[in-house]
Coordinates of C-alpha atoms and ligand atoms in Angstrom, one line a residue:
A1 CA 119.8 156.1 91.2
D2 CA 122.1 159.0 92.4
A3 CA 123.4 161.8 90.3
D4 CA 127.0 161.7 91.4
A5 CA 129.4 159.5 89.6
P6 CA 130.7 157.0 92.0
P7 CA 134.4 157.0 93.0
A8 CA 136.4 154.2 90.9
T9 CA 137.3 152.3 94.0
E10 CA 133.6 151.7 94.7
S11 CA 132.9 149.9 91.4
N12 CA 132.8 146.4 92.6
A13 CA 129.6 145.7 94.5
L14 CA 127.0 143.1 95.2
R15 CA 123.8 143.6 93.1
T16 CA 120.2 143.0 93.9
P17 CA 119.0 139.3 93.1
I18 CA 116.1 139.6 90.7
V19 CA 113.0 137.5 91.7
A20 CA 110.1 136.4 89.3
V21 CA 106.8 135.1 90.5
L22 CA 105.3 132.2 88.4
G23 CA 102.3 129.9 88.9
H24 CA 98.9 129.0 87.7
V25 CA 96.3 131.7 87.0
D26 CA 94.4 132.8 90.1
H27 CA 96.7 131.0 92.5
G28 CA 97.7 134.5 93.9
K29 CA 100.7 135.7 92.1
T30 CA 99.5 139.3 91.6
T31 CA 98.1 139.4 95.3
L32 CA 101.5 138.3 96.6
L33 CA 103.3 140.9 94.8
D34 CA 101.0 143.6 95.8
K35 CA 101.1 142.3 99.4
I36 CA 104.9 142.4 99.5
R37 CA 105.0 145.9 98.0
G38 CA 102.1 147.2 100.2
S39 CA 103.6 146.0 103.5
A40 CA 106.8 147.3 102.5
V41 CA 105.3 150.8 102.1
S42 CA 103.2 150.7 105.2
E43 CA 106.5 149.5 107.2
G44 CA 106.9 153.4 107.0
E45 CA 109.7 155.5 106.0
A46 CA 110.3 157.0 102.5
G47 CA 112.7 154.7 100.5
A48 CA 111.0 151.5 101.8
I49 CA 110.8 150.5 98.4
T50 CA 111.7 152.0 94.9
Q51 CA 109.3 151.5 92.0
H52 CA 111.2 150.8 88.9
I53 CA 110.0 150.5 85.4
G54 CA 108.7 146.9 85.4
A55 CA 110.1 145.9 88.9
T56 CA 110.0 146.8 92.5
A57 CA 113.2 147.4 94.7
V58 CA 112.9 146.2 98.3
P59 CA 116.1 147.3 100.2
L60 CA 117.4 144.8 102.9
E61 CA 116.4 147.4 105.7
T62 CA 112.8 147.0 104.5
V63 CA 113.0 143.2 104.1
S64 CA 114.3 142.8 107.5
Q65 CA 111.5 145.0 109.0
M66 CA 108.9 142.8 107.3
A67 CA 110.6 139.6 108.3
G68 CA 111.0 140.6 111.8
S69 CA 113.5 138.2 113.7
L70 CA 113.8 136.0 110.5
V71 CA 115.9 138.4 108.7
K72 CA 118.8 140.2 110.5
P73 CA 120.4 142.8 108.4
E74 CA 123.8 142.0 109.8
D75 CA 123.7 138.6 108.5
F76 CA 123.4 139.9 104.8
D77 CA 125.4 141.9 102.5
L78 CA 123.2 141.6 99.5
P79 CA 121.4 145.0 99.1
G80 CA 117.8 143.5 99.0
L81 CA 115.5 142.0 96.5
L82 CA 114.3 143.2 93.1
F83 CA 110.8 141.7 92.3
I84 CA 109.7 141.7 88.5
D85 CA 106.2 143.3 88.6
T86 CA 104.7 141.2 85.9
P87 CA 103.8 137.9 87.2
G88 CA 103.6 134.7 85.2
H89 CA 105.8 132.5 83.5
H90 CA 105.0 134.2 80.2
S91 CA 107.1 137.2 81.3
F92 CA 109.5 135.0 83.0
S93 CA 110.5 133.2 79.6
T94 CA 110.7 136.6 78.1
L95 CA 113.2 137.5 80.7
R96 CA 116.5 135.9 79.7
S97 CA 120.1 137.1 80.0
R98 CA 123.2 135.5 78.1
G99 CA 121.2 132.4 77.3
G100 CA 120.0 131.7 80.8
A101 CA 117.0 133.1 82.8
L102 CA 117.2 136.7 83.7
A103 CA 115.5 136.3 87.1
D104 CA 118.1 134.9 89.5
I105 CA 115.4 133.1 91.7
A106 CA 111.7 132.4 91.4
I107 CA 108.6 131.9 93.5
V108 CA 106.2 129.4 92.3
V109 CA 102.7 130.2 93.7
V110 CA 100.5 127.2 94.4
D111 CA 97.0 127.5 95.7
V112 CA 96.9 124.9 98.7
N113 CA 93.3 123.9 98.0
D114 CA 93.7 123.9 94.1
G115 CA 97.0 122.0 94.0
F116 CA 99.2 121.4 90.9
Q117 CA 97.5 122.7 87.7
P118 CA 98.8 122.8 84.0
Q119 CA 100.6 126.1 84.5
T120 CA 102.4 125.1 87.6
L121 CA 103.7 122.2 85.7
E122 CA 104.8 124.5 82.8
A123 CA 106.4 126.8 85.5
L124 CA 108.4 123.9 86.8
D125 CA 109.3 122.7 83.4
I126 CA 110.7 126.3 82.5
L127 CA 112.5 126.5 85.9
K128 CA 114.0 123.0 85.2
R129 CA 115.2 124.0 81.7
T130 CA 116.8 127.3 82.9
G131 CA 118.2 125.8 86.0
T132 CA 116.7 128.7 88.1
P133 CA 116.5 128.1 91.8
F134 CA 113.0 128.5 93.3
V135 CA 110.6 128.2 96.4
V136 CA 107.2 127.2 96.5
A137 CA 104.8 129.6 98.1
A138 CA 101.9 127.4 99.2
N139 CA 99.4 130.2 99.1
K140 CA 95.9 130.9 100.6
I141 CA 96.5 128.8 103.7
D142 CA 93.8 131.3 105.3
T143 CA 91.1 129.5 103.4
T144 CA 91.8 126.3 105.3
P145 CA 88.4 125.6 107.0
G146 CA 88.7 126.8 110.7
W147 CA 91.7 128.9 110.0
N148 CA 92.4 131.5 112.7
P149 CA 94.2 134.4 110.7
Q150 CA 97.4 136.0 112.2
D151 CA 98.0 138.8 110.0
G152 CA 101.6 139.2 108.9
S153 CA 103.1 136.9 111.4
P154 CA 105.8 134.3 110.6
I155 CA 104.3 130.9 109.8
Q156 CA 105.4 128.9 112.8
G157 CA 103.5 131.3 115.3
S158 CA 100.5 131.3 113.2
Y159 CA 100.5 127.4 112.5
E160 CA 100.8 126.9 116.3
S161 CA 97.6 128.9 117.1
Q162 CA 95.4 126.9 115.0
S163 CA 93.1 124.0 116.1
D164 CA 94.4 120.7 115.5
S165 CA 91.7 120.1 112.9
A166 CA 92.8 123.2 110.8
R167 CA 96.4 122.3 110.9
G168 CA 95.5 118.7 110.0
R169 CA 93.8 120.0 106.8
L170 CA 96.7 122.3 106.0
D171 CA 99.2 119.5 106.4
E172 CA 97.3 117.3 104.1
N173 CA 97.4 119.8 101.2
L174 CA 101.0 120.6 102.0
Y175 CA 102.0 117.1 101.6
E176 CA 100.0 116.7 98.6
I177 CA 102.1 119.6 97.1
I178 CA 105.4 118.1 98.3
G179 CA 104.3 114.8 96.7
N180 CA 103.5 116.6 93.5
L181 CA 106.9 118.3 93.3
S182 CA 108.5 114.8 93.9
D183 CA 106.6 113.4 91.0
E184 CA 108.2 116.2 88.8
G185 CA 111.6 115.1 90.0
F186 CA 112.1 117.8 92.8
S187 CA 113.0 116.8 96.2
A188 CA 110.9 119.0 98.4
D189 CA 110.1 119.7 102.0
L190 CA 108.4 122.3 104.3
Y191 CA 111.3 125.0 104.2
W192 CA 112.4 124.8 107.8
R193 CA 113.3 121.1 107.3
V194 CA 115.4 121.9 104.3
Q195 CA 119.1 121.7 105.0
N196 CA 120.5 122.3 101.5
F197 CA 118.4 124.5 99.2
Q198 CA 120.7 123.6 96.4
K199 CA 119.4 120.1 96.5
N200 CA 115.7 120.5 98.0
V201 CA 113.2 122.9 97.3
G202 CA 111.6 124.7 100.2
V203 CA 107.8 125.0 100.5
V204 CA 106.6 128.1 102.3
P205 CA 103.0 127.9 103.6
L206 CA 101.6 131.4 103.3
S207 CA 98.7 133.6 102.8
A208 CA 99.1 136.6 100.2
M209 CA 95.9 137.9 101.7
T210 CA 96.7 138.0 105.3
G211 CA 100.5 138.1 105.1
E212 CA 101.3 135.2 107.3
G213 CA 104.1 133.2 106.0
I214 CA 105.3 136.2 104.1
P215 CA 108.3 137.0 106.6
D216 CA 109.3 133.4 106.0
L217 CA 109.2 133.8 102.3
L218 CA 111.4 136.9 102.4
A219 CA 113.9 135.1 104.9
V220 CA 114.1 132.1 102.4
L221 CA 114.6 134.3 99.4
M222 CA 117.3 136.4 101.1
G223 CA 119.0 133.4 102.6
L224 CA 119.1 131.4 99.4
S225 CA 120.6 134.4 97.4
Q226 CA 123.1 135.1 100.1
R227 CA 124.3 131.5 100.5
Y228 CA 124.3 130.3 96.9
M229 CA 124.3 133.3 94.6
K230 CA 126.6 135.9 96.2
E231 CA 129.3 135.3 93.6
E232 CA 126.8 136.0 90.6
M233 CA 125.7 139.0 92.4
E234 CA 129.3 140.5 92.4
I235 CA 129.4 142.9 89.5
D236 CA 131.3 146.0 88.5
I237 CA 128.4 148.5 88.8
S238 CA 130.2 151.3 87.1
G239 CA 131.0 148.9 84.2
P240 CA 129.0 149.1 80.9
G241 CA 125.5 147.7 81.4
A242 CA 123.7 144.6 80.2
G243 CA 120.1 144.0 80.2
T244 CA 116.9 142.5 78.5
V245 CA 114.3 144.4 76.8
L246 CA 111.1 143.8 78.5
E247 CA 108.9 145.8 76.2
V248 CA 108.9 148.3 73.5
K249 CA 106.5 151.0 74.1
E250 CA 105.6 154.2 72.2
E251 CA 105.8 157.2 74.9
R252 CA 104.3 160.6 74.2
G253 CA 107.2 163.0 73.9
F254 CA 109.8 160.3 73.6
G255 CA 108.8 158.1 70.6
A256 CA 109.5 154.5 70.8
T257 CA 111.2 153.5 74.0
V258 CA 112.4 150.3 75.6
D259 CA 111.6 149.1 79.2
V260 CA 114.8 147.2 80.2
V261 CA 115.8 145.2 83.3
L262 CA 119.5 145.7 83.8
Y263 CA 121.2 143.1 85.5
D264 CA 124.9 144.1 84.9
G265 CA 126.8 147.3 85.2
S266 CA 125.3 150.6 84.5
V267 CA 123.6 152.8 81.9
R268 CA 124.1 156.5 81.7
E269 CA 122.6 159.3 79.8
D270 CA 124.4 159.8 76.4
D271 CA 125.7 156.1 76.5
T272 CA 125.8 154.4 73.2
I273 CA 123.7 151.4 73.3
V274 CA 123.1 148.4 71.1
V275 CA 119.8 146.8 71.1
G276 CA 118.5 143.5 69.6
G277 CA 116.0 144.4 66.8
V278 CA 113.8 142.8 64.3
N279 CA 116.3 143.3 61.6
G280 CA 119.4 142.8 63.7
P281 CA 121.3 144.9 66.2
I282 CA 120.2 148.6 66.6
V283 CA 123.0 151.1 67.6
T284 CA 121.7 154.3 69.1
E285 CA 122.3 156.8 71.9
V286 CA 120.5 157.1 75.1
R287 CA 118.4 160.2 75.0
A288 CA 116.7 159.8 78.4
L289 CA 116.8 157.4 81.3
L290 CA 113.2 157.4 82.7
Q291 CA 112.0 156.0 86.3
P292 CA 108.3 156.1 87.2
R293 CA 107.4 159.1 89.4
P294 CA 106.6 158.3 93.0
N295 CA 102.9 157.3 93.5
A296 CA 101.9 160.6 95.1
E297 CA 102.8 162.5 92.1
I298 CA 101.3 160.1 89.5
R299 CA 98.6 162.6 88.5
T300 CA 100.8 165.3 87.4
E301 CA 101.5 165.8 83.6
K302 CA 104.8 164.2 83.7
R303 CA 104.8 160.5 84.4
F304 CA 108.4 160.0 84.5
D305 CA 111.7 161.2 86.2
K306 CA 114.9 161.7 84.4
V307 CA 118.0 160.2 85.9
D308 CA 121.7 160.4 85.0
E309 CA 122.5 156.8 85.8
V310 CA 121.2 153.5 86.8
R311 CA 123.0 150.6 88.2
A312 CA 122.0 146.9 88.2
A313 CA 119.9 145.4 89.1
A314 CA 117.1 147.8 88.0
G315 CA 114.1 148.3 85.7
I316 CA 114.5 151.5 83.5
K317 CA 112.8 153.0 80.7
I318 CA 115.3 154.2 78.0
A319 CA 114.4 156.7 75.4
A320 CA 116.7 156.6 72.2
P321 CA 116.2 157.2 68.6
D322 CA 115.6 154.3 66.1
L323 CA 113.9 151.8 68.7
D324 CA 110.9 151.1 66.7
D325 CA 112.3 147.7 65.5
A326 CA 113.7 146.8 68.9
M327 CA 112.3 143.4 70.2
A328 CA 111.0 142.3 73.6
G329 CA 113.2 139.7 75.1
A330 CA 116.2 141.0 73.1
P331 CA 119.6 141.9 74.6
I332 CA 120.7 145.4 75.2
R333 CA 124.4 146.3 75.8
V334 CA 126.1 149.7 76.7
V335 CA 129.2 150.2 74.5
R336 CA 131.1 152.8 76.5
D337 CA 134.7 152.0 76.6
R338 CA 134.6 148.9 74.3
S339 CA 134.7 148.7 70.7
E340 CA 131.2 149.0 69.1
E341 CA 132.1 146.3 66.7
D342 CA 132.6 143.8 69.6
V343 CA 129.5 144.7 71.3
I344 CA 127.4 144.4 68.1
D345 CA 129.0 140.8 67.6
D346 CA 127.9 140.0 71.1
V347 CA 124.4 141.1 70.6
T348 CA 124.2 139.4 67.0
S349 CA 125.5 136.0 68.6
E350 CA 122.8 136.1 71.5
L351 CA 120.2 136.9 68.9
A352 CA 121.3 134.0 66.8
E353 CA 121.1 131.6 69.9
I354 CA 117.4 132.1 69.8
E355 CA 116.8 131.7 66.2
V356 CA 114.3 129.2 65.5
D357 CA 114.8 126.2 63.2
T358 CA 112.5 126.6 60.3
A359 CA 111.5 124.3 57.3
D360 CA 110.3 124.9 54.0
E361 CA 107.0 123.7 54.9
G362 CA 105.0 124.4 58.1
V363 CA 103.1 126.8 60.0
V364 CA 103.7 130.6 60.8
V365 CA 104.3 131.5 64.5
K366 CA 104.1 135.1 65.8
A367 CA 104.9 135.8 69.4
D368 CA 105.2 138.9 71.5
T369 CA 108.9 138.4 72.7
L370 CA 112.0 136.5 71.6
G371 CA 111.4 134.3 74.8
S372 CA 108.0 133.3 74.0
L373 CA 108.9 132.7 70.4
E374 CA 111.6 130.4 71.7
A375 CA 109.3 128.6 74.0
M376 CA 106.6 128.3 71.2
A377 CA 109.3 126.8 69.0
N378 CA 110.3 124.3 71.6
A379 CA 106.9 123.2 72.2
L380 CA 106.2 122.8 68.6
K381 CA 109.2 120.8 67.9
E382 CA 107.9 118.4 70.8
A383 CA 104.5 118.1 69.1
E384 CA 106.4 117.5 65.7
V385 CA 104.9 120.6 64.1
P386 CA 107.1 122.1 61.6
I387 CA 107.8 125.9 61.3
L388 CA 107.9 127.6 58.1
R389 CA 108.4 131.0 59.7
A390 CA 108.8 132.4 63.4
E391 CA 108.9 136.1 64.2
V392 CA 108.2 138.4 67.0
G393 CA 105.4 141.0 66.3
D394 CA 101.8 141.5 65.7
I395 CA 100.1 139.6 62.9
A396 CA 100.5 141.6 59.7
P397 CA 99.2 141.1 56.0
R398 CA 102.6 139.7 55.0
D399 CA 102.3 136.9 57.6
V400 CA 98.8 135.6 56.0
A401 CA 100.7 135.7 52.6
V402 CA 103.4 133.7 53.8
A403 CA 101.0 131.2 55.8
S404 CA 99.0 130.9 52.4
T405 CA 102.1 129.5 50.6
A406 CA 102.1 126.3 52.7
R407 CA 101.3 123.2 50.6
E408 CA 99.2 121.4 53.1
M409 CA 95.9 122.9 54.5
E410 CA 97.0 122.0 58.0
H411 CA 100.1 124.3 57.6
K412 CA 98.1 127.1 56.2
V413 CA 97.9 128.2 59.7
I414 CA 99.2 131.3 61.9
L415 CA 99.8 130.5 65.6
G416 CA 99.7 133.8 67.5
F417 CA 101.0 133.9 71.0
N418 CA 100.1 137.0 73.0
V419 CA 99.9 139.1 69.9
D420 CA 97.4 141.4 68.1
V421 CA 96.2 141.0 64.6
L422 CA 96.7 144.3 62.7
P423 CA 93.5 145.6 61.1
N424 CA 94.5 144.9 57.4
A425 CA 95.6 141.6 58.3
E426 CA 92.0 140.8 59.5
D427 CA 90.7 141.6 56.0
E428 CA 93.5 139.2 54.5
L429 CA 92.4 136.5 56.9
D430 CA 88.9 136.9 56.0
T431 CA 89.5 136.4 52.2
S432 CA 92.1 133.7 52.4
D433 CA 92.1 130.1 53.5
V434 CA 94.6 130.8 56.3
R435 CA 93.5 129.8 59.7
L436 CA 94.5 131.7 62.9
F437 CA 94.9 130.3 66.2
E438 CA 95.3 132.7 69.1
D439 CA 96.1 132.0 72.8
D440 CA 98.1 133.5 75.7
V441 CA 98.9 129.9 77.2
I442 CA 101.3 128.0 75.1
Y443 CA 100.0 124.5 75.8
Q444 CA 96.4 125.6 75.2
L445 CA 97.4 127.2 71.9
I446 CA 99.2 124.0 70.7
E447 CA 96.3 121.8 71.9
E448 CA 93.8 123.9 70.0
Y449 CA 95.9 123.6 66.9
E450 CA 96.5 119.7 67.3
G451 CA 92.6 119.4 67.8
F452 CA 92.1 121.2 64.4
V453 CA 94.7 118.8 62.9
D454 CA 92.9 115.8 64.3
E455 CA 89.6 116.8 63.1
R456 CA 90.8 117.4 59.6
Q457 CA 92.6 114.2 59.4
R458 CA 89.2 112.6 60.7
A459 CA 87.2 114.4 58.1
Q460 CA 89.7 113.5 55.4
Q461 CA 89.6 109.8 56.3
E462 CA 85.8 109.9 56.3
T463 CA 85.9 111.2 52.7
V464 CA 88.4 108.6 51.7
L465 CA 86.4 106.0 53.2
D466 CA 83.4 107.1 51.4
K467 CA 85.2 106.8 48.0
I468 CA 86.9 103.5 48.7
I469 CA 85.5 100.1 48.0
R470 CA 85.2 98.1 51.2
P471 CA 85.8 94.5 51.8
C472 CA 82.9 92.1 52.4
R473 CA 82.4 88.3 52.5
F474 CA 79.1 86.7 51.9
R475 CA 77.6 83.2 51.2
I476 CA 74.9 82.0 48.9
L477 CA 72.4 80.1 51.0
E478 CA 71.1 76.8 50.0
D479 CA 67.7 76.5 48.6
H480 CA 67.6 80.2 48.0
V481 CA 67.9 80.5 44.2
F482 CA 65.2 82.6 42.9
R483 CA 66.4 83.1 39.3
Q484 CA 69.2 81.3 37.4
S485 CA 70.4 84.1 35.4
G486 CA 70.0 87.7 33.7
P487 CA 70.4 88.6 36.4
A488 CA 71.0 85.7 38.8
V489 CA 68.8 86.2 41.9
V490 CA 69.9 84.5 45.2
G491 CA 69.6 84.6 49.0
V492 CA 72.8 85.3 50.8
E493 CA 74.0 85.8 54.4
V494 CA 76.5 88.6 54.9
L495 CA 79.4 87.0 57.0
S496 CA 81.7 90.1 57.5
G497 CA 81.9 93.8 56.2
T498 CA 79.0 95.5 54.5
L499 CA 77.7 94.5 51.2
K500 CA 77.1 97.3 48.8
N501 CA 75.2 97.5 45.7
N502 CA 76.8 98.1 42.3
T503 CA 80.2 96.4 43.4
N504 CA 81.8 93.8 41.7
V505 CA 81.6 90.2 43.1
A506 CA 84.6 87.7 42.9
K507 CA 85.0 84.2 43.9
W508 CA 88.0 82.1 44.7
E509 CA 88.9 79.2 42.3
G510 CA 91.8 77.5 43.9
S511 CA 94.3 80.4 44.5
K512 CA 93.0 82.7 41.8
P513 CA 90.1 85.2 42.3
T514 CA 87.7 85.6 39.3
R515 CA 85.3 88.2 38.8
V516 CA 81.8 86.6 38.5
G517 CA 79.8 89.5 38.0
Q518 CA 78.2 92.9 39.3
L519 CA 75.7 93.5 42.1
S520 CA 72.7 95.1 40.5
G521 CA 70.3 94.8 43.5
I522 CA 69.7 94.2 47.1
Q523 CA 66.4 93.4 48.8
E524 CA 65.8 93.1 52.4
Q525 CA 62.5 91.8 53.1
G526 CA 61.0 92.9 50.0
E527 CA 62.5 96.4 50.1
D528 CA 65.3 97.8 47.9
V529 CA 68.3 98.8 50.0
S530 CA 71.8 100.1 48.9
E531 CA 73.8 98.2 51.5
V532 CA 73.5 95.6 54.3
R533 CA 75.6 94.8 57.3
A534 CA 77.2 91.6 58.4
G535 CA 74.8 89.1 60.1
N536 CA 71.9 89.8 57.8
R537 CA 70.2 87.8 55.1
V538 CA 69.1 89.5 51.9
S539 CA 68.3 88.6 48.4
I540 CA 70.6 90.0 45.7
A541 CA 70.7 90.3 42.0
I542 CA 74.1 89.8 40.2
D543 CA 74.6 90.6 36.5
G544 CA 76.8 88.2 34.7
P545 CA 76.9 84.6 36.2
T546 CA 74.5 81.7 35.9
V547 CA 73.6 79.5 39.0
G548 CA 75.1 76.1 38.5
R549 CA 77.9 77.5 36.3
Q550 CA 80.0 80.3 37.6
I551 CA 78.3 80.3 41.0
D552 CA 76.4 77.8 43.1
E553 CA 74.6 77.3 46.3
G554 CA 76.8 77.4 49.4
D555 CA 79.5 79.4 47.6
E556 CA 81.5 81.9 49.4
L557 CA 81.7 85.3 47.5
W558 CA 83.6 88.6 48.0
T559 CA 83.4 92.1 47.0
E560 CA 86.3 92.6 44.6
L561 CA 88.7 95.0 46.1
P562 CA 90.9 97.0 43.6
E563 CA 94.5 96.3 44.9
K564 CA 95.1 100.1 45.6
H565 CA 91.9 100.2 47.9
A566 CA 93.1 97.2 49.7
K567 CA 96.3 98.9 50.3
I568 CA 95.0 102.2 51.6
L569 CA 92.6 100.3 54.0
E570 CA 95.2 98.2 55.5
Q571 CA 97.8 100.9 55.7
E572 CA 96.0 104.0 56.7
L573 CA 92.5 103.2 57.6
S574 CA 92.6 99.9 59.5
D575 CA 91.8 101.8 62.7
E576 CA 88.7 103.5 61.2
I577 CA 87.0 100.4 60.0
P578 CA 84.7 98.3 62.2
A579 CA 86.3 94.7 63.3
D580 CA 84.2 92.5 61.0
E581 CA 85.2 94.7 58.0
L582 CA 88.8 94.2 59.0
E583 CA 88.3 90.7 59.4
A584 CA 87.0 90.4 55.8
L585 CA 90.0 92.5 54.7
T586 CA 92.5 90.2 56.4
G587 CA 90.8 87.3 54.8
Y588 CA 90.8 88.7 51.5
L589 CA 94.6 89.9 51.8
D590 CA 95.5 86.4 53.0
K591 CA 94.0 84.9 50.0
H592 CA 95.6 87.1 47.5
R593 CA 99.0 86.9 49.4
Q594 CA 99.2 83.1 49.2
R595 CA 99.5 83.6 45.6
D596 CA 101.5 86.8 45.6
P597 CA 103.0 88.0 48.9
F598 CA 103.4 91.5 47.9
W599 CA 99.8 91.9 46.8
G600 CA 98.5 95.2 48.1
K601 CA 101.9 96.3 49.7
Ligands
GDP1 P1 97.1 135.6 89.8 O1 96.2 135.2 88.7 O2 98.0 134.2 90.2 O3 97.8 136.8 89.7 O4 96.0 135.5 91.1 P2 95.5 136.7 91.9 O5 96.4 137.3 92.6 O6 94.8 137.6 91.0 O7 94.5 136.0 92.8 C1 93.1 135.4 92.3 C2 92.3 135.4 93.6 O8 92.8 134.7 94.7 C3 92.0 136.8 93.9 O9 90.5 136.9 94.1 C4 92.7 137.0 95.1 O10 92.0 137.9 96.0 C5 92.7 135.5 95.8 N1 93.6 135.3 96.7 C6 95.0 135.5 96.3 N2 95.7 135.2 97.4 C7 94.9 134.8 98.3 C8 95.1 134.4 99.8 O11 96.3 134.1 100.2 N3 94.0 134.1 100.4 C9 92.8 134.2 99.8 N4 91.7 134.2 100.7 N5 92.6 134.6 98.6 C10 93.6 135.0 97.9

């Protein structure tokens, strides 16, 4: 950023496209960014790159030096590329602008050997939702068996100097990736075969380690931006700035500061700014605009250089009073020559867009940024999990108190995405019945929670099943009457279900069930048992009836089910009981319903 204010006539200009890197963990996002920065620097002269807060600017000149013949500076009028330094879709979904994605273009890194993984799919979902154009970096081609590395070379040349077998293996992996993209609804091809990058996704084979293919990646990024995004890049660089808060950080000597990516206009020292905060918009005045010191001077006392003005696109640290409640992911606007009220309204309505629907029963969600909070809310909605409260910030005692007011045990839960637990909240968690789930991958966090809910439901069903009377059909065997009455002792065969001691025994007389007595003992081969499964023969004692009167040899008998138990079994637990028991239940219900069609409903 230069110190002299630009002449008014120069105010319309093209800004740098903002590039984000996404992809599954370990697929090489960090290595790719490091390689681009590193080779830019080794391309020589001062000004090869500019380190921003949270981003790296690579000017067109340097892009062209790195890409060789693939990028001729005279073909472009965009000033270069601004790479967001924090890779991963977590930071990507944080980075939003006016309802869309802050990044203008994305690189999805896929390990050629590992192929599509859960976070690859998650990244593609986010890009689809935000409508962000992207290219796929098919990374780690140097790990192809038999690969002969060609450091820093464009892919065509490198590809041609490989053996047939190495090329064959790479091709196989590349086609797999293209196939996977097509499964996700993206028509894709190797980038040199793509005619229309608006319709088709280009796949660039490369190695973040050896640098081969990186010239191609840069060429595709530049070409895509120049061709399809030029209009969006036209901004009034001296107009009031608009940006997104990346992070809120305490900085020695400055207090709370915000790291911002500026995507429109400019910010100047002494500008009045409006920043989205936990309790609504914060209006404050810029005290200092800070950029990191160049690498060589990093060990000196001062870590930052002050600048007078920054123009989009840029990453900048802003020091100003009252920023403690600022929210990561929130909008930031410069007021300058507009009405402060209008700007506050803008920020308010942007914050409202991101507000999460909450219910009066549900879980508590905490996330590190507005964007991730929104992504969590979307994912929970899809999983049909209601939300009681959703906020940006670390887990505080108040959150535990709120979660404990949920009525259902499975909602007495805090889901923490990429946040810390404040020490006093730990104590609260220890003494309350609130459960905490934490993760920094959304789908994993939700899977963990769903696992807990399933487990609980299963345990609950088991307890219910324990308490409930279960159906059973059995038959008195011929020539197995051991005692007529007081109690009657007979041999029976259990036909379906499980016969349990101390249950009531019923028999159908015509269409009406009658209780004939209560089971007071079961003996299996002379041993007392408390229950017996279908298929077995046992002798049982029944208090109440006399053989030859209420019951007789050959009679079919049933365990008597209270109507309420029959209903719970049929409606809630039919998946939990064995097939023969279900058969007994159906038989029992059928018999009742011949008389009363609504019995047990
Ligand atoms: P991230 O989690 O996506 O940021 O992945 P990293 O950049 O940390 O890379 C994960 C591992 O893969 C590291 O050990 C890297 O050195 C390695 N790696 C990344 N890119 C390449 C590549 O192109 N070739 C090879 N051989 N290894 C790579």
